[in-house]
Coordinates of C-alpha atoms and ligand atoms in Angstrom, one line a residue:
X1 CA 120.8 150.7 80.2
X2 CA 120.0 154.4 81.7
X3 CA 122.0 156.7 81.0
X4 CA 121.3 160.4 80.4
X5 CA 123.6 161.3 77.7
X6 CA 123.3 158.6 75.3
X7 CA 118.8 158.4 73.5
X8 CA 117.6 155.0 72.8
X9 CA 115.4 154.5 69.7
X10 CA 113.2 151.7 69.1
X11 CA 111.2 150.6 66.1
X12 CA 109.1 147.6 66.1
X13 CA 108.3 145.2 63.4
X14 CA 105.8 142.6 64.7
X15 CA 104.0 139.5 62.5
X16 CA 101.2 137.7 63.4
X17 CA 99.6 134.9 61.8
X18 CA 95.8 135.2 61.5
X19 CA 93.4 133.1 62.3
X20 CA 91.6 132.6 59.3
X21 CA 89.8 129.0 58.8
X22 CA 92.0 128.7 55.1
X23 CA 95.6 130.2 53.6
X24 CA 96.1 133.2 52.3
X25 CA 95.6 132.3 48.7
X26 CA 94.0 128.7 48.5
X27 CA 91.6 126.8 50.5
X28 CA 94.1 124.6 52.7
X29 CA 93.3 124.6 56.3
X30 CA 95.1 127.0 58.1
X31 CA 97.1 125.2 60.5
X32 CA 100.4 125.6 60.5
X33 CA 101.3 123.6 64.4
X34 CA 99.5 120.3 62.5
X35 CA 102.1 117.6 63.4
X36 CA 102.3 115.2 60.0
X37 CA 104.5 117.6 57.4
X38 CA 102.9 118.5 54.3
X39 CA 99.2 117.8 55.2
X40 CA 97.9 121.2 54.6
X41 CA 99.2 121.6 51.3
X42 CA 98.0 121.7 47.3
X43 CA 99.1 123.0 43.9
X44 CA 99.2 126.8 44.8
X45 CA 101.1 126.3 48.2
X46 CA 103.4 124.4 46.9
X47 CA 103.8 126.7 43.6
X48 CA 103.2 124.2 41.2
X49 CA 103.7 125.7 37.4
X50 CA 100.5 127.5 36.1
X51 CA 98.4 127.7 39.4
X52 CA 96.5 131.3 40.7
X53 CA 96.1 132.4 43.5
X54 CA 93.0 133.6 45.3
X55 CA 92.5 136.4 47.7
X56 CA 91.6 135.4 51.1
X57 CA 88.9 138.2 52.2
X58 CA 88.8 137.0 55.6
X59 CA 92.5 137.8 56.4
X60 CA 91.9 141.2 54.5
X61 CA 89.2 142.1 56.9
X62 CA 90.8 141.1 59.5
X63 CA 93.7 143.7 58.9
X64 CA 91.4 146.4 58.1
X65 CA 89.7 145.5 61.5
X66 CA 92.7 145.8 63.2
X67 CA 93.6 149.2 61.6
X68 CA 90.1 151.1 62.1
X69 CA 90.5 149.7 65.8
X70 CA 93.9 151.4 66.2
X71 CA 92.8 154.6 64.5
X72 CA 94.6 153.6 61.4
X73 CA 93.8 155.3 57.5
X74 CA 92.3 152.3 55.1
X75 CA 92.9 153.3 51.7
X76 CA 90.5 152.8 49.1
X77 CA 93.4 151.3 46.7
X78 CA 95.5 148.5 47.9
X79 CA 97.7 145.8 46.3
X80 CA 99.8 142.8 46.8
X81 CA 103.4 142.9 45.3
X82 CA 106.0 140.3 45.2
X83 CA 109.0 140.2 47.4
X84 CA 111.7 138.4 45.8
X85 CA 114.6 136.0 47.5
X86 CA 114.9 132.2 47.5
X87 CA 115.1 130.6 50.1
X88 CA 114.2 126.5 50.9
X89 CA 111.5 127.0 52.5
X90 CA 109.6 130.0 50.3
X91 CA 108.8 127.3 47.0
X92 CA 107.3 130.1 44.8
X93 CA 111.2 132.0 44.9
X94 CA 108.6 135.4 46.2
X95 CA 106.5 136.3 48.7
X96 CA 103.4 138.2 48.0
X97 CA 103.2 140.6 50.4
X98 CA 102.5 144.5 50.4
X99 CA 105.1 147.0 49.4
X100 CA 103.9 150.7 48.1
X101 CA 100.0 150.0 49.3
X102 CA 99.6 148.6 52.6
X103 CA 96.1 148.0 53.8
X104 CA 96.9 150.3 56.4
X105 CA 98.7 153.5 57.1
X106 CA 99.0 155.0 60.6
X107 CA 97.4 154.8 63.8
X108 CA 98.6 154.7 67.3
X109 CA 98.7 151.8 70.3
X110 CA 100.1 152.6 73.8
X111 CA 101.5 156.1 72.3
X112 CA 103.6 154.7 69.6
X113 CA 102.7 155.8 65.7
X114 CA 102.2 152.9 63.3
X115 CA 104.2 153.3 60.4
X116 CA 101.7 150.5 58.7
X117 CA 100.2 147.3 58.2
X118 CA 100.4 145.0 55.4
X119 CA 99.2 141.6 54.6
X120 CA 101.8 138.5 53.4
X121 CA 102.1 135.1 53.3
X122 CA 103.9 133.3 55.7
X123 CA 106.7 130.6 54.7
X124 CA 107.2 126.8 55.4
X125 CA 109.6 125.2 58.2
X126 CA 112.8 123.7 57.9
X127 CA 114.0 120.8 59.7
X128 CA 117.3 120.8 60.0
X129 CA 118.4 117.0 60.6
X130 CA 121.9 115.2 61.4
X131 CA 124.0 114.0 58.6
X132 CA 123.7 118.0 56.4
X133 CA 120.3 117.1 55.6
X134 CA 117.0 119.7 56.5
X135 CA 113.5 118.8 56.2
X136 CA 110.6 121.0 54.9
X137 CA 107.4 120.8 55.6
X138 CA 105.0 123.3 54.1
X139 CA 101.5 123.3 56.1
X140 CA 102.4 127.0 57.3
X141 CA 103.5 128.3 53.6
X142 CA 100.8 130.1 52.4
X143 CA 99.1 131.0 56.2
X144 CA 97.9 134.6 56.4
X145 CA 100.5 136.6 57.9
X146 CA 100.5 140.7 59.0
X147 CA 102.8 142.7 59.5
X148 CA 102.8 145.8 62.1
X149 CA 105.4 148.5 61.7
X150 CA 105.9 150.7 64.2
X151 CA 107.9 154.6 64.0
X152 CA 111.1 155.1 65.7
X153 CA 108.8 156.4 69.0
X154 CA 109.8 153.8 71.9
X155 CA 112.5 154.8 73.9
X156 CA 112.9 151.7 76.1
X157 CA 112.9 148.0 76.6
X158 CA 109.9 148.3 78.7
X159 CA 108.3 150.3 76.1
X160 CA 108.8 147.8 73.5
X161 CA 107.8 145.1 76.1
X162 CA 104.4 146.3 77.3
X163 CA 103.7 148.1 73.3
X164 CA 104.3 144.3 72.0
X165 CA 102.0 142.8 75.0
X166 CA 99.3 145.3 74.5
X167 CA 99.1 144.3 70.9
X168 CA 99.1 140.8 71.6
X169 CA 96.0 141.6 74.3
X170 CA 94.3 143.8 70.8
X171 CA 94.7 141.1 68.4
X172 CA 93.0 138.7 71.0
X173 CA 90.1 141.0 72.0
X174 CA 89.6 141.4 68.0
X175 CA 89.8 137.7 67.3
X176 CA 92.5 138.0 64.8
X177 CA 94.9 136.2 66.5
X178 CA 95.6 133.8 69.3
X179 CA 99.5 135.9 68.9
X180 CA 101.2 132.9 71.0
X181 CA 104.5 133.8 71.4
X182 CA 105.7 130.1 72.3
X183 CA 104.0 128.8 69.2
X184 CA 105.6 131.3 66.7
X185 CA 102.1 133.1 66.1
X186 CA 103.2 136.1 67.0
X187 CA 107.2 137.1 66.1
X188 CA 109.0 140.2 66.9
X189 CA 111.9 142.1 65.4
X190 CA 113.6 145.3 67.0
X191 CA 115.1 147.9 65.4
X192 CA 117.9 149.5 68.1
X193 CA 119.4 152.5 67.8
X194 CA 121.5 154.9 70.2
X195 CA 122.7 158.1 69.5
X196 CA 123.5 161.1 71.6
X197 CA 122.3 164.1 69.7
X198 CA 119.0 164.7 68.1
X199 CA 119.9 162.7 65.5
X200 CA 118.7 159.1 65.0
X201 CA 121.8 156.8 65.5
X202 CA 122.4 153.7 63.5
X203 CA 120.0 151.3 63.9
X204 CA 120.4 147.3 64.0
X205 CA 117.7 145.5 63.4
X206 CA 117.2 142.0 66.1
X207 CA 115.1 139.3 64.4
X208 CA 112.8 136.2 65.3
X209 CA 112.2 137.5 68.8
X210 CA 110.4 134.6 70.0
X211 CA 109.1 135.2 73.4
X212 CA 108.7 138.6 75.6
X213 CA 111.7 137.6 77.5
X214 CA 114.1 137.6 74.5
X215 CA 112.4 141.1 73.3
X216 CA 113.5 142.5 76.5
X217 CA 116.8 140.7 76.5
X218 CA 117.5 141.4 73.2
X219 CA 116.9 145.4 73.4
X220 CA 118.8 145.6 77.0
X221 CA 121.6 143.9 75.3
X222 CA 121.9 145.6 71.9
X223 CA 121.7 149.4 73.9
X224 CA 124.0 148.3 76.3
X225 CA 126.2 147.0 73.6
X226 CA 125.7 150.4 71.7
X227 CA 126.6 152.6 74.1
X228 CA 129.9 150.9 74.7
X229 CA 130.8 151.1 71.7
X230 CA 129.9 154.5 71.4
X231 CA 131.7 155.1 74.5
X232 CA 135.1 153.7 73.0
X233 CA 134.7 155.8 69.7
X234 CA 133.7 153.0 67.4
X235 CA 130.7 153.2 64.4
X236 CA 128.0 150.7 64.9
X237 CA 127.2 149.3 61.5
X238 CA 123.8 148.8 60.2
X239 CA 123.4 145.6 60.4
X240 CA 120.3 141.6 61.2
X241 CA 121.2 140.5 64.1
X242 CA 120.0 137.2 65.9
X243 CA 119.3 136.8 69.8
X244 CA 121.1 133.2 71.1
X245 CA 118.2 133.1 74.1
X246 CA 121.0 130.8 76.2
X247 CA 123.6 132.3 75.6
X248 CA 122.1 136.3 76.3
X249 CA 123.8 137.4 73.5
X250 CA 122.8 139.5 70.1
X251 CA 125.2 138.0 67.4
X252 CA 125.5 139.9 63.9
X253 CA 123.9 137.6 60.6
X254 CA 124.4 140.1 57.8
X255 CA 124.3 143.4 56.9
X256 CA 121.1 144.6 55.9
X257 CA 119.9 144.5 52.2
X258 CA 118.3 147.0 50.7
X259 CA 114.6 146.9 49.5
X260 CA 115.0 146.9 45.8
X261 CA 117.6 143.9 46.4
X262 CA 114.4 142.5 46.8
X263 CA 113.3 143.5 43.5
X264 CA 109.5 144.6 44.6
X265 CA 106.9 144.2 41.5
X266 CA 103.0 144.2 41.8
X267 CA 101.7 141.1 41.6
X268 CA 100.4 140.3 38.4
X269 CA 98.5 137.1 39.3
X270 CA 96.2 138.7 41.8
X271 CA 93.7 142.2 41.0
X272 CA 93.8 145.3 43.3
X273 CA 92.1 145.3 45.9
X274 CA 88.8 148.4 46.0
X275 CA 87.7 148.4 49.8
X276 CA 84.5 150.7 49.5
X277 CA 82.5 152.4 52.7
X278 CA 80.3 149.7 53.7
X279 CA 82.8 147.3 54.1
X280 CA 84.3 149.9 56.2
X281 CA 81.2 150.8 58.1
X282 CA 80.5 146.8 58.5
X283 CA 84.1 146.0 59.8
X284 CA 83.9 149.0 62.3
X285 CA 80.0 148.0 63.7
X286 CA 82.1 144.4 64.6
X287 CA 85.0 146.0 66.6
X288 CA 84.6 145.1 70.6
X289 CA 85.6 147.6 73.5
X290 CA 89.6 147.2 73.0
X291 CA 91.7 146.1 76.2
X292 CA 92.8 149.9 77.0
X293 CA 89.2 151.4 76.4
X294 CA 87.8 148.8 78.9
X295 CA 90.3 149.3 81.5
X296 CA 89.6 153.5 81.8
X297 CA 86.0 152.4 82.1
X298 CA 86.4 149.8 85.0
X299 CA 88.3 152.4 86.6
X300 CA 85.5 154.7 86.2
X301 CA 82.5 152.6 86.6
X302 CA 83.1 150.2 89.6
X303 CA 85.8 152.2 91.2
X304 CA 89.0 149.5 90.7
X305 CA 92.5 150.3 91.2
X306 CA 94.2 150.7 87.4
X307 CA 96.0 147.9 88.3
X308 CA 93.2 145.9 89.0
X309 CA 91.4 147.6 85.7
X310 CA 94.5 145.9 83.9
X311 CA 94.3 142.5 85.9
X312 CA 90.8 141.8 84.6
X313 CA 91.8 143.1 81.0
X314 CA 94.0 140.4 80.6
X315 CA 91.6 138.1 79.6
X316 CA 88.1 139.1 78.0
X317 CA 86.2 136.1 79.7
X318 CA 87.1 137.6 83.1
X319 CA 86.5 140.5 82.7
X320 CA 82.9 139.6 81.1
X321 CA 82.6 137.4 84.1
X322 CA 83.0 140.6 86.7
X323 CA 80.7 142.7 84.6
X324 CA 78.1 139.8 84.6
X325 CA 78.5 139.5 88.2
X326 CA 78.7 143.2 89.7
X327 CA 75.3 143.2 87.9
X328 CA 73.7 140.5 89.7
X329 CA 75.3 141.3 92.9
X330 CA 73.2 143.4 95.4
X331 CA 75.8 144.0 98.9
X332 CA 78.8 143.0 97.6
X333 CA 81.9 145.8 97.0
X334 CA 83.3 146.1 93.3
X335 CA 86.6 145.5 95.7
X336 CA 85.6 142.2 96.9
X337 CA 84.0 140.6 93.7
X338 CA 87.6 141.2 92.4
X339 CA 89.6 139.7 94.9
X340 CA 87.4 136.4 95.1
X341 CA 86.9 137.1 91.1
X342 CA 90.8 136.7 90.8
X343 CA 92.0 134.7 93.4
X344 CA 89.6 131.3 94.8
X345 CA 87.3 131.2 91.1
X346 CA 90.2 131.9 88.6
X347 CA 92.5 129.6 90.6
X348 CA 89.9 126.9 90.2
X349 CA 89.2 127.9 86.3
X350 CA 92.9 127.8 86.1
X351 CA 93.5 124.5 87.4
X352 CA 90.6 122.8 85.5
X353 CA 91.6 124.3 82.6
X354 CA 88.8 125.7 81.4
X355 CA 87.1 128.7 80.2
X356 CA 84.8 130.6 83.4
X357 CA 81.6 130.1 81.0
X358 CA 82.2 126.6 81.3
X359 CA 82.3 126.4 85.1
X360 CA 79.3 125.5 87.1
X361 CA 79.2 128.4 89.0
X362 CA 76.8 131.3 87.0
X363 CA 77.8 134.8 87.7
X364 CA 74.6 135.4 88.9
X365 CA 74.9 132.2 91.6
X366 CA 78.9 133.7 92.3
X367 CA 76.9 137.2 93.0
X368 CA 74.7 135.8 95.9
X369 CA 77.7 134.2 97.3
X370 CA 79.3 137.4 97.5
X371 CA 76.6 138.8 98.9
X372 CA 76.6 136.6 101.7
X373 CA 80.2 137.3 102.5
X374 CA 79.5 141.0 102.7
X375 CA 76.9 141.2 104.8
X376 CA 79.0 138.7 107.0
X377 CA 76.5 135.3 107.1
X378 CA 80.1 133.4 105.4
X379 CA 82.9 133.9 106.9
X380 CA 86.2 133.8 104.4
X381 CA 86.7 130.3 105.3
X382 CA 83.5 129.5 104.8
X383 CA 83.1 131.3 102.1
X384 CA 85.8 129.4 100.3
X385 CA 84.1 125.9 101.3
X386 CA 81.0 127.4 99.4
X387 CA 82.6 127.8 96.5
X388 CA 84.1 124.6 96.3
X389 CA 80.8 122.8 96.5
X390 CA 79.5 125.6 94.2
X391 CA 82.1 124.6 92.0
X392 CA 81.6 120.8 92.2
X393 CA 77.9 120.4 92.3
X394 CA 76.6 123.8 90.6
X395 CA 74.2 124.5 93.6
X396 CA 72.9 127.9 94.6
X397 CA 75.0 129.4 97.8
X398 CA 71.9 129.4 100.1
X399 CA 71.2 125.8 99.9
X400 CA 74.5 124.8 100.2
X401 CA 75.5 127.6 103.4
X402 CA 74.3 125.4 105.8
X403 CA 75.2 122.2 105.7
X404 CA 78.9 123.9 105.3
X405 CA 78.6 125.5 108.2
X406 CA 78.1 122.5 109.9
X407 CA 81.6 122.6 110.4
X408 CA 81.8 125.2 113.2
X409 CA 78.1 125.1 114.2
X410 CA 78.4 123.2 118.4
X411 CA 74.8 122.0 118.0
X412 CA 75.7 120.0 115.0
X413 CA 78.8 118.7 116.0
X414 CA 77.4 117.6 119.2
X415 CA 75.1 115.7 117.4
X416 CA 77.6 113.6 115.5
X417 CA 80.2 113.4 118.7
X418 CA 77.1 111.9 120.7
X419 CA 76.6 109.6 117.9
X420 CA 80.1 108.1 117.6
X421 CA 80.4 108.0 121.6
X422 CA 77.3 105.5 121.5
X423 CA 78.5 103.1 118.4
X424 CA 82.6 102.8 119.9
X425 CA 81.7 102.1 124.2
X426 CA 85.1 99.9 124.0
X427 CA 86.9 103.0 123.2
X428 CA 85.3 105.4 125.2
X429 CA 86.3 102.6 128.1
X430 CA 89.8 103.2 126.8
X431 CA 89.6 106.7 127.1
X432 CA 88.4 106.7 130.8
X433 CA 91.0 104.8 131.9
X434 CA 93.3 107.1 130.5
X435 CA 94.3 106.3 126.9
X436 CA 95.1 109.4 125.2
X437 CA 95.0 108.4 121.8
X438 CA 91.5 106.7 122.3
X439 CA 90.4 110.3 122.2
X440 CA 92.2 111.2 118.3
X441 CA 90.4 108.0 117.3
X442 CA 87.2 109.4 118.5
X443 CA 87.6 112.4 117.0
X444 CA 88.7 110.9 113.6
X445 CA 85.5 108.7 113.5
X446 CA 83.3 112.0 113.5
X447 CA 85.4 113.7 111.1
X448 CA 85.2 110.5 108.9
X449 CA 81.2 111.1 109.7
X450 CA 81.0 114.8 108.7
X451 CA 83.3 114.2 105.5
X452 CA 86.5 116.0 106.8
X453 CA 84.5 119.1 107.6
X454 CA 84.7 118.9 111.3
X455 CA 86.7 121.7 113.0
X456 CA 89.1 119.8 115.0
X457 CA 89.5 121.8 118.4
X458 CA 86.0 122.3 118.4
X459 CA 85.2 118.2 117.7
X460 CA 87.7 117.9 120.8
X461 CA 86.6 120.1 123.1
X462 CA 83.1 118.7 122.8
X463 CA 84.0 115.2 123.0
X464 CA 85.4 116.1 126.4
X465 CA 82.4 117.7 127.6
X466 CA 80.6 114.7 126.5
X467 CA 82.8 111.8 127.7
X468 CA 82.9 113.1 131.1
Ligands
ADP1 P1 114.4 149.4 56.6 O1 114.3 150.0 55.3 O2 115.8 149.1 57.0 O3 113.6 148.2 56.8 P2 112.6 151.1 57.8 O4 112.7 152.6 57.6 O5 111.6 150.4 57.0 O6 114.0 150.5 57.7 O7 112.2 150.9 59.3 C1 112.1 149.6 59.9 C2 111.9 149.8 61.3 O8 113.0 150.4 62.0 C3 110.7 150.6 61.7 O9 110.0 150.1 62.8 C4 111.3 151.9 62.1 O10 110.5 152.6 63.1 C5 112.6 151.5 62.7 N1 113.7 152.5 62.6 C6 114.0 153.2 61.6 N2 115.1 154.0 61.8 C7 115.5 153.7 63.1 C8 116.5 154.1 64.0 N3 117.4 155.0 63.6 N4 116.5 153.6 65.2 C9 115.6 152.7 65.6 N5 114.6 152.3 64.9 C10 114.6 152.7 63.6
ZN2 ZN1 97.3 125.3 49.5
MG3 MG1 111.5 147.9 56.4

């Protein structure tokens, strides 16, 4: 809600599970959306007595990634502690996760200050059944989980929305993640406060924001609700909150515990972790251009819009695919490799589902079709045709131009109109004694001949040249 007298303050804590080939402290697969309950599990998952856990290196590498990418400070010293609280589906009665040492401290995305990051575990799912009874299934206890904290810096539900999607873009472009919202990969809590002074008002904290929707929801709700309150004289109290996504509604679970109710110890079962420079040097050789570096650099080097900069971030495989083919391409504008970039091929990735690597169409074979568009051989209808027969057969645009553009070309079409006038004399009889529709069947016989390609008013107009 705007309004000038009242500040909103917004602190983000997001998780992602990482995608790592095994858990964070055995060697179960890591795949927690596996449909059969408690497949992916063993001894140390399940916290049998007298079982140790390993540390996962990939995950921890993965975090560090992530934190040199985002400017972040790695310390040499970090350590695992336990968390402690029971709950059905957390079997070891703790979570290891990071309390004192996270792996990282700092950095900065879209403007907004990490606080940290720190590596847990995540916990199983409950099925809650009919009759009081709840299933659990542990094949996601034990997954590698982070955890991103951000300062109190956002000051909006925008903010939040597009600091949460550019994360989501980061931890793609860096492999970590596939952060699907929908799937529970990627989970959001917001920390809401209002206040009117300089001071920080009292914050409540929104969990298990599930989609971007709810994030937005859920923040427009809670400052709206704030400021009401506020308004009327009353204290908001500190306070979890949940977000009923049908109903549009926060609704107040608890008031917030304090950390040591969580009774935070190192834990004892795993060492301290020592990451020295090379590792560092290693993990920062394998970082890729991040989303937001890429964009400022399609602005600068082919000229694009920042909005189309940000269209063709969205996806590194695009984006890859426009590079690839602005240097193949010899006429065509940076402009109009986009367009047909964004609109005719990803609409045809899109619907076959599949990555543009795996089309037939080569960026270098996209590039010459372009080039014929530019310097005005295709037309845009034409140009569209091309690319569907591109698409279908893999052929190169110049052997495939012509015989598409049959479909306007009179020489060509008079052939095939002369052709179905001599095999169908009865209805060319018909037609000359005045049958309309004995001309439309003509015309659908050579259409049936030139596979559907013929234009129409030019296929009509010739036949009536040609029948006279
Ligand atoms: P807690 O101890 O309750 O977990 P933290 O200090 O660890 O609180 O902060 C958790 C999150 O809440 C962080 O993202 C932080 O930026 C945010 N936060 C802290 N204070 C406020 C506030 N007054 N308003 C909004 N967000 C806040
Ligand atoms: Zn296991
Ligand atoms: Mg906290």
């Amino acid at each position: 809600m705007e309004n000038e007298k009242y500040k909103t303050t917004i602190g983000l804590e997001i998780h992602a599970e990482l995608k790592t080939k095994s858990k964070m402290f055995c060697d179960c697969k890591n795949d927690p959306d596996k449909k059969s309950p408690n497949v992916n599990v063993c001894p140390v998952c399940l916290a049998h007595p007298g079982v140790l856990p390993t540390i996962n290196r990939q995950a921890v590498e993965f975090v560090v990634k992530l934190g040199l990418a985002l400017g972040g400070k790695i310390p040499e010293h970090s350590k695992f502690d336990r968390k402690s609280y029971f709950y059905p589906d957390l079997p070891k009665g703790y979570q290891i996760s990071q309390y004192d040492e996270p792996l990282v401290s700092g950095g900065i995305l879209n403007g907004v200050h990490l606080t940290r990051i720190h590596l847990e575990e995540d916990t199983g799912r409950l099925q809650h059944g009919s009759k009081n009874s709840s299933l659990v299934d542990f094949n996601r206890a034990g997954v590698p989980l982070m955890e991103l904290v951000t300062e109190p810096d956002i000051k909006s539900a925008d903010e939040a929305l597009a600091f949460a999607k550019e994360l989501q873009l980061t931890l793609r472009y860096l492999g970590i993640s596939d952060a699907d919202m929908e799937k529970g990969q990627m989970r959001v809590e917001a920390n809401v406060s209002v206040s009117k002074g300089s001071e920080l008002g009292t914050k409540v904290e929104v969990k298990n924001l599930n989609s971007f929707q709810s994030v937005k929801g859920a923040i427009e709700y809670e400052v709206k609700r704030h400021i009401e309150a506020l308004e009327k004289g009353e204290k908001i109290v500190q306070a979890t909150a949940g977000w009923d996504t049908v109903k549009g509604v926060t609704y107040i679970q608890r008031i917030k515990e304090n950390a040591h109710d969580y009774r935070y110890m190192p834990e004892p079962d795993l060492p301290p972790l020592e990451i020295t420079a090379d590792v560092l040097e290693r993990l920062k050789r394998d970082i890729p251009e991040l989303p937001s570096e890429k964009r400022v650099r399609f602005v600068k080097e082919y000229g694009l819009s920042e909005t189309q900069a940000n269209t063709l971030s969205f996806d590194r495989d695009i984006a890859e695919f426009y590079e690839e083919t602005m240097s193949e391409k010899e006429k065509a504008s940076a402009e109009l490799v986009f367009n047909y970039l964004t609109s005719d091929f990803l609409g045809l990735v899109n619907a076959a589902q599949i990555t543009p690597k795996e089309s037939k169409i080569t960026p270098a074979k996209f590039a010459d079709l372009l080039d014929l568009v530019e310097e005005g051989t295709l037309n845009s209808r034409k140009a569209k045709d091309v690319l569907k027969e591109m698409w279908e057969t893999g052929l190169d645009p110049h052997d495939i131009k012509d015989s598409v553009s049959q479909i306007t070309d009179t020489s060509a079409l008079k052939e095939t109109v002369i052709k179905i006038i001599e095999a169908n004399p009865k209805a060319v009889e018909d037609y000359k004694k005045g049958k309309g529709n004995s001309l439309q069947f003509l015309i659908g016989k050579a259409m049936a001949e030139l596979k559907g390609r013929g234009n129409p008013e030019l296929l009509r107009k010739i036949f009536e040249e040609n029948l006279n």
